[in-house]
Short mmCIF file of C-alpha atoms in Angstrom, two decimals:
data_model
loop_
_atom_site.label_atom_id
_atom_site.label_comp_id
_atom_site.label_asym_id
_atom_site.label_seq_id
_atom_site.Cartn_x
_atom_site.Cartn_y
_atom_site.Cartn_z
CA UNK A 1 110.68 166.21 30.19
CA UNK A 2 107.22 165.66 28.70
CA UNK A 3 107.07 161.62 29.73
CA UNK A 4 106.00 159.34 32.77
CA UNK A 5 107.78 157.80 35.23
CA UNK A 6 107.01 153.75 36.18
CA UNK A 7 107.97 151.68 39.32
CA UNK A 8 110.73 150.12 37.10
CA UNK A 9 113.27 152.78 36.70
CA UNK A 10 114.09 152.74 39.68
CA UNK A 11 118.11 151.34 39.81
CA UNK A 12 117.99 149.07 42.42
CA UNK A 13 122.02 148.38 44.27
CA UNK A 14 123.80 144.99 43.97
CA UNK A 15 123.25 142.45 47.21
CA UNK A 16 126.36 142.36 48.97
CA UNK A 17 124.87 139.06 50.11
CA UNK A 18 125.16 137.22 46.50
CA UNK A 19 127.77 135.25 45.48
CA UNK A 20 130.48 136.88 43.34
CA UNK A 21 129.21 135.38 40.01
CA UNK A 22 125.46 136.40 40.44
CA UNK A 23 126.74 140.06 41.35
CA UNK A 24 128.82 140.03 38.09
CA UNK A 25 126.07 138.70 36.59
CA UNK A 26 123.49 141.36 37.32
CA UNK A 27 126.36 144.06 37.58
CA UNK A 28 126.88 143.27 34.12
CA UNK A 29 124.17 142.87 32.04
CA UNK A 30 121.09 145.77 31.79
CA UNK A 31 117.58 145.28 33.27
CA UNK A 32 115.53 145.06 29.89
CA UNK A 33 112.63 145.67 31.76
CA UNK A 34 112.45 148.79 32.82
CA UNK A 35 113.44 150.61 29.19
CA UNK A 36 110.81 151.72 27.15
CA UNK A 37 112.62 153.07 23.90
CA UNK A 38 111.63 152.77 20.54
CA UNK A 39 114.75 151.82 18.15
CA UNK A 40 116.04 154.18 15.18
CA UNK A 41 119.19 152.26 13.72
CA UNK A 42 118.53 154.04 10.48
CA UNK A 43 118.10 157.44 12.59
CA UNK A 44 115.34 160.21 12.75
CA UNK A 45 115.50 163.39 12.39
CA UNK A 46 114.00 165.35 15.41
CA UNK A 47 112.56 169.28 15.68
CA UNK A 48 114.40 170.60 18.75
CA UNK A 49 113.91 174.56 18.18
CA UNK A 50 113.42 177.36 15.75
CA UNK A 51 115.74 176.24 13.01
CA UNK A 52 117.30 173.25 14.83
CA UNK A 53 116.79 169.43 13.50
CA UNK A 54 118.40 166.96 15.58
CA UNK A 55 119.56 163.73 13.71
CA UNK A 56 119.56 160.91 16.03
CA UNK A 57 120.24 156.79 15.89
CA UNK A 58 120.30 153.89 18.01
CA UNK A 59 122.62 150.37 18.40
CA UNK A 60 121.39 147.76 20.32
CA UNK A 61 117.72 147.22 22.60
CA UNK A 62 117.44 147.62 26.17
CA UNK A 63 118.67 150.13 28.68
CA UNK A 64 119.11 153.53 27.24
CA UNK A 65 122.64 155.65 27.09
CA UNK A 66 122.98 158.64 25.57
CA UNK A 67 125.94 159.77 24.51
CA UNK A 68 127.53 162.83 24.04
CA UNK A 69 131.32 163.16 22.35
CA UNK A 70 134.25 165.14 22.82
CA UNK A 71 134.99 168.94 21.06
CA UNK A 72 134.80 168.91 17.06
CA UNK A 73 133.95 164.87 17.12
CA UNK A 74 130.77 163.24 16.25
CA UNK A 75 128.60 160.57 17.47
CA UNK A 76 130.33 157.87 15.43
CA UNK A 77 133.46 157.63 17.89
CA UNK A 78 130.38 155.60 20.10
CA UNK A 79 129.89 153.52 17.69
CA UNK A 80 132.59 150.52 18.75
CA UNK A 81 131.71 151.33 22.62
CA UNK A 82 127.86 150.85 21.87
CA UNK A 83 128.05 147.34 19.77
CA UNK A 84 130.10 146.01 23.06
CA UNK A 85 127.02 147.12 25.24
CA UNK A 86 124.44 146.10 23.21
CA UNK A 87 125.39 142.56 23.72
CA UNK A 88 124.68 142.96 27.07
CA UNK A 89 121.32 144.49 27.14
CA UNK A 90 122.33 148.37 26.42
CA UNK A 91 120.82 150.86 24.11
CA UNK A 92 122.95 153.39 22.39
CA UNK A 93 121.22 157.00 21.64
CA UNK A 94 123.59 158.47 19.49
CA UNK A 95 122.54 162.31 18.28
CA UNK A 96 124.59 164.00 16.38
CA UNK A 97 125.63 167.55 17.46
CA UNK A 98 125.12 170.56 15.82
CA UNK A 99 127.70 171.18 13.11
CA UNK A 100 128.14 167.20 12.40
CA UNK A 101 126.23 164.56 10.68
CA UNK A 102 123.01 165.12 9.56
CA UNK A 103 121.83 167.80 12.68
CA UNK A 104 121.39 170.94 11.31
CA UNK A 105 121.17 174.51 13.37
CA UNK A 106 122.35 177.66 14.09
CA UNK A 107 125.47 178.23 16.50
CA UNK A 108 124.36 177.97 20.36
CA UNK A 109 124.25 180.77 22.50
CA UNK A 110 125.01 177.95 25.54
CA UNK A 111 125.98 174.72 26.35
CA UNK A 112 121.90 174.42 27.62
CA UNK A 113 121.20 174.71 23.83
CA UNK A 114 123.26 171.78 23.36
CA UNK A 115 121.99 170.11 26.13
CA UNK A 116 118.31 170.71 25.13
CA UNK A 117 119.08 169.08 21.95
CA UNK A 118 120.12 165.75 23.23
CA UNK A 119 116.86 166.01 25.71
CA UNK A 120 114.53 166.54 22.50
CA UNK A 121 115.86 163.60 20.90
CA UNK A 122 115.69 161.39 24.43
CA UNK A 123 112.33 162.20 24.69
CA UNK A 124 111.22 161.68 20.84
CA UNK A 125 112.96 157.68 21.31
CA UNK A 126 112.25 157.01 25.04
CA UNK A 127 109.57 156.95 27.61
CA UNK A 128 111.71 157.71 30.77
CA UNK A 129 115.02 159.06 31.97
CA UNK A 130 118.31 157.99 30.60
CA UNK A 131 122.08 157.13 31.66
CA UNK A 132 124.44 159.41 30.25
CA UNK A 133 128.00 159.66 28.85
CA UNK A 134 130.23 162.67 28.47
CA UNK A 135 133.07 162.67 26.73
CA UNK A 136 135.86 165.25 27.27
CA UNK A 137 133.60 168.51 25.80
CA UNK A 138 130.76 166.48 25.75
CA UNK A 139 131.01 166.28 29.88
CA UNK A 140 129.57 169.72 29.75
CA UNK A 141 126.92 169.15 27.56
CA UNK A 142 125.82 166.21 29.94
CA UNK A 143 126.15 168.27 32.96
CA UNK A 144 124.32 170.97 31.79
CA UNK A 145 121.61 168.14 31.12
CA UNK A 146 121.58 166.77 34.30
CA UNK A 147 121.41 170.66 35.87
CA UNK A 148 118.76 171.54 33.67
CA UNK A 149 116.36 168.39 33.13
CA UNK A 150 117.03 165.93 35.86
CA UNK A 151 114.06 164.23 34.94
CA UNK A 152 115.95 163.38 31.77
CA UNK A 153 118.65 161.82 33.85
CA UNK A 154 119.52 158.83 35.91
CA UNK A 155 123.12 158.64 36.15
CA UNK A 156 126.17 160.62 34.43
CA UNK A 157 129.72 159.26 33.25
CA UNK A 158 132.18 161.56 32.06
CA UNK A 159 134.97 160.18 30.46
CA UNK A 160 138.51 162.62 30.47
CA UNK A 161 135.49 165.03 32.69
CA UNK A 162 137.40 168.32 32.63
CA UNK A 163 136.15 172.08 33.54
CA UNK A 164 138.29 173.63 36.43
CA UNK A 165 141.83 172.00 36.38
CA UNK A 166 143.81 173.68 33.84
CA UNK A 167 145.43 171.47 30.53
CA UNK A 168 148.84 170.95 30.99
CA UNK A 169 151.59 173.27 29.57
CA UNK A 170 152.41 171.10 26.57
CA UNK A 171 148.76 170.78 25.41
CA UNK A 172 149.21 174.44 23.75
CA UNK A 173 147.95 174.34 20.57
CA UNK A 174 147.50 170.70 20.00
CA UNK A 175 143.66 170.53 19.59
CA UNK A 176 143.65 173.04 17.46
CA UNK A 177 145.95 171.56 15.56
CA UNK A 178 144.58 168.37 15.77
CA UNK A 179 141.25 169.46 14.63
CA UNK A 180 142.59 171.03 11.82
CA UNK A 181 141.46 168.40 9.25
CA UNK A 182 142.13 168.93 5.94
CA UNK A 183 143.68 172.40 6.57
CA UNK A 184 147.03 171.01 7.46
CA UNK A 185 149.02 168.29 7.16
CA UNK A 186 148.81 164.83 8.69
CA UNK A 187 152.22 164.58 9.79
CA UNK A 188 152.04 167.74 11.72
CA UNK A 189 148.88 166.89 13.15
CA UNK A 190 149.50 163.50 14.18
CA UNK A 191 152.36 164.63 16.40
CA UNK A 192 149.67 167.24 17.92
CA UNK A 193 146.97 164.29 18.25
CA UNK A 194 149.68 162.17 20.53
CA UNK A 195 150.37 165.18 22.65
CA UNK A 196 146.73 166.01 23.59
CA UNK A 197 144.61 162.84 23.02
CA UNK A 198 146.82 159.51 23.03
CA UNK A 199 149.25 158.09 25.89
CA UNK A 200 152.65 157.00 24.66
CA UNK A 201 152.55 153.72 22.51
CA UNK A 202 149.03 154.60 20.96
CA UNK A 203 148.08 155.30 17.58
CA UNK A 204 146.72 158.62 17.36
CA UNK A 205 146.45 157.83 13.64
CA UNK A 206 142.93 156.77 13.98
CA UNK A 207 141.70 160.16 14.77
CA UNK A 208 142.85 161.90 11.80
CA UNK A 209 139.60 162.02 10.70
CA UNK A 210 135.79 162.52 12.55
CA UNK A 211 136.64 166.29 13.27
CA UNK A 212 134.06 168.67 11.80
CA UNK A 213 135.27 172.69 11.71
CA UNK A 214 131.83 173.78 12.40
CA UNK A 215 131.09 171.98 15.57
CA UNK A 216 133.89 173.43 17.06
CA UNK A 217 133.42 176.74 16.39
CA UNK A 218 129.99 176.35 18.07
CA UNK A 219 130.90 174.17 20.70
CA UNK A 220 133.20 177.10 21.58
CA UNK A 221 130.51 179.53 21.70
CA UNK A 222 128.64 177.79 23.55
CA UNK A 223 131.31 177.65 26.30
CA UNK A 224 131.63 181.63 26.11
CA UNK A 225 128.10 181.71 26.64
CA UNK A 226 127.29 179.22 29.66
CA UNK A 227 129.17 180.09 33.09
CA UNK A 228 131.27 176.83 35.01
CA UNK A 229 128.73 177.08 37.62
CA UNK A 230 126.31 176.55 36.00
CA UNK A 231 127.03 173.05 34.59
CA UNK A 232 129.81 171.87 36.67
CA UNK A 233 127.70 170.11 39.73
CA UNK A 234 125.86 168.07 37.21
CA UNK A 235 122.48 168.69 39.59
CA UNK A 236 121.68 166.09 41.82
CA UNK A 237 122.56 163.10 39.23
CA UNK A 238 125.62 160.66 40.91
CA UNK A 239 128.27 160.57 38.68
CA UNK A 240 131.37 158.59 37.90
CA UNK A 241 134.21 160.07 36.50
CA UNK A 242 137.02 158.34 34.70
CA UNK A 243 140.02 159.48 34.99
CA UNK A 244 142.70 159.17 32.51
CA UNK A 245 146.17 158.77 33.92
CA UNK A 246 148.17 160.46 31.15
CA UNK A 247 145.34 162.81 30.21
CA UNK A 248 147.05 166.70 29.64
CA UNK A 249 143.88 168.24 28.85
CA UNK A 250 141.38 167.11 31.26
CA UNK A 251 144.27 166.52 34.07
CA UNK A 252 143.55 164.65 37.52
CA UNK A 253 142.94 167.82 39.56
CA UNK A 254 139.42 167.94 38.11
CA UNK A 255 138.73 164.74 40.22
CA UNK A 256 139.54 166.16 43.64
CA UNK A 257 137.74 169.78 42.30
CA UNK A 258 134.81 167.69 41.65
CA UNK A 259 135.25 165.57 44.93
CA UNK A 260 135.43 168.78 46.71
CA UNK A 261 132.02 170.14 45.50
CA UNK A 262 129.69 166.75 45.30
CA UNK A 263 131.33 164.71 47.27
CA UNK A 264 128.83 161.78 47.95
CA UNK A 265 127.28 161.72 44.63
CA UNK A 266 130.88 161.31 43.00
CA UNK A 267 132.40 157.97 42.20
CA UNK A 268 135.96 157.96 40.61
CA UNK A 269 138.00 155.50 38.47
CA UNK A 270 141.33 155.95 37.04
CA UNK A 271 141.93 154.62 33.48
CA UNK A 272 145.40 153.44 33.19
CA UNK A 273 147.71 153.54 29.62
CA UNK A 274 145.02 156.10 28.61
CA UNK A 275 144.59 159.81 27.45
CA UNK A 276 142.20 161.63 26.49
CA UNK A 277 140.93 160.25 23.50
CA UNK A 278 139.98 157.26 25.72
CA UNK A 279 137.60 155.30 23.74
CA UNK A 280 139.66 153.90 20.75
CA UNK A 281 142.85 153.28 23.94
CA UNK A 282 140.93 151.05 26.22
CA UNK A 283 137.61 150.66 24.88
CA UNK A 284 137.41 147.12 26.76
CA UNK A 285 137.83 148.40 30.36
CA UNK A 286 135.36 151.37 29.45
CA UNK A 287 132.39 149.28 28.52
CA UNK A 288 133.30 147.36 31.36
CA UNK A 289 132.81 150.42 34.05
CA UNK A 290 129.86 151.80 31.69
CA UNK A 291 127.95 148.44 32.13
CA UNK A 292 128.52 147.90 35.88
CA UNK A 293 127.82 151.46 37.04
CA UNK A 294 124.53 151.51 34.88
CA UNK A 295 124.05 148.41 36.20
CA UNK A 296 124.03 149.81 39.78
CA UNK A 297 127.84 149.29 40.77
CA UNK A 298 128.78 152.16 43.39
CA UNK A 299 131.82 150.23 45.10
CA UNK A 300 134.61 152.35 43.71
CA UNK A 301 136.86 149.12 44.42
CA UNK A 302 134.72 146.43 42.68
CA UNK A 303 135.14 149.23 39.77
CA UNK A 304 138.85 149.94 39.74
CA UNK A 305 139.68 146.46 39.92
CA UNK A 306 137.29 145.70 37.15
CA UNK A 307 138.93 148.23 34.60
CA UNK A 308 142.54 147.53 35.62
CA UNK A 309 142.05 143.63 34.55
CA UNK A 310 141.52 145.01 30.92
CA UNK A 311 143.53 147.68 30.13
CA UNK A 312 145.44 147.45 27.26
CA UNK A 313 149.25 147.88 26.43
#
């Protein structure tokens, strides 16, 4: 990554000494100080290779978070996510993938040409490494980051993180059909969208649209053309991983897999009343872990407890 490091990136661990309202205090909001990132709410658009323009934005000043979303989705699904942390001292850096929004590009041989992407546009916004959120496909894509530009990296979430657990049974053809927008009918994929992406009692109606054909046609080459090994250790970054509790397509077996080949480095939540969707199920207890394991958090306890108290019916 073609920037410079400064005394203040350093992430610096909560006193176990303070009090509990000046740990919640500094476990909750960012350290403005040590982000240098210039703000594009109106987005830029970014050279990232031979034929490949990277449209990127920003919400909110201070610490930066890129974000990467989930297979066929685009960078808006963020969007409600990254106005909650930006009113507590968090940067969103939200590029869009190739084959949605305004990015434009060729299909990727790998998920390191995806990756590569969201490092061009980190570096043409910020002065430093970058936290990092992966949403179901986009877990990948920020593994493959962290394996191939650490510099680029401080810390990794991946939210419904799957790779080496198989989906479910009933997950079949459900994101397929889900995806399918426009090309068949709501009612038939709004019974697909509860099966794969929302626990029982959610609305899956709110992602009947955001899906973009093209993305995931390249988002599945890219997967034919990167290896699991590759991507799946996420380098030397420590990551959390949030586990859904009803998620079929990213099921809990990835968190011992994962356990099993880190170990140390991994830090593990489980999201309750959730799928895989996530974001639009609980999006109170997942700015909540966001913000406190940016913020330095590692007590797996302090962090379960934390996201239980807000989980939504």
């Amino acid at each position: 990554m073609a920037c410079r490091r400064w005394a203040l990136c350093a992430l610096f661990p909560l006193s176990l000494a303070a009090t509990q309202a000046m740990a919640a205090d500094r476990a909750g909001r960012a350290d403005r100080a040590d982000t240098r990132c210039r703000p594009a709410p109106a987005g830029i658009d970014v050279d990232a290779a031979t034929d490949v323009r990277v449209h990127v934005r920003t919400i909110g000043a201070g610490r930066p978070i890129l974000f990467i979303p989930s297979l066929a989705r685009g960078a808006s699904d963020f969007d409600d996510i990254a106005q909650r942390l930006a009113t507590q001292g968090y940067m969103a850096i939200l590029p869009d993938p190739r084959g949605t929004g305004a990015t434009t590009g060729p299909a990727p041989g790998s998920l390191f040409d995806l990756a590569h992407d969201a490092q061009v546009a980190v570096e043409a916004l910020c002065d430093g490494p970058v936290d990092v959120v992966g949403h179901a496909f986009g877990n990948r894509v920020a593994r493959a980051l962290a394996a191939s530009s650490p510099a680029t990296v401080r810390a990794v979430v991946l939210l419904a993180g799957g790779g080496k657990a198989k989906p479910l049974p009933q997950v079949g053809d459900s994101i397929a059909v889900s995806a399918a927008q426009g090309a068949l009918p709501d009612d038939q994929r709004l019974g697909a969208l509860q099966t794969a992406f929302f626990a029982p009692g959610h609305d899956p109606s709110v992602w009947l649209t955001g899906w973009y054909a093209k993305a995931k046609t390249y988002q599945g080459l890219a997967m034919q053309g990167s290896t699991i090994d590759q991507w799946w250790s996420g380098g030397n970054a420590p990551i959390l991983l949030v586990q859904a509790d009803a998620d079929p397509v990213a099921p809990a077996g990835n968190v011992e897999e994962l356990r099993k080949d880190i170990g140390a480095r991994l830090r593990t939540v489980t999201l309750r009343q959730a799928s895989h969707a996530i974001l639009p199920e609980q999006p109170d207890a997942v700015t909540f872990l966001l913000a406190r394991y940016f913020a330095g958090e590692r007590d797996e306890a302090q962090l379960q407890r934390g996201a239980d108290a807000l989980i939504r019916p």
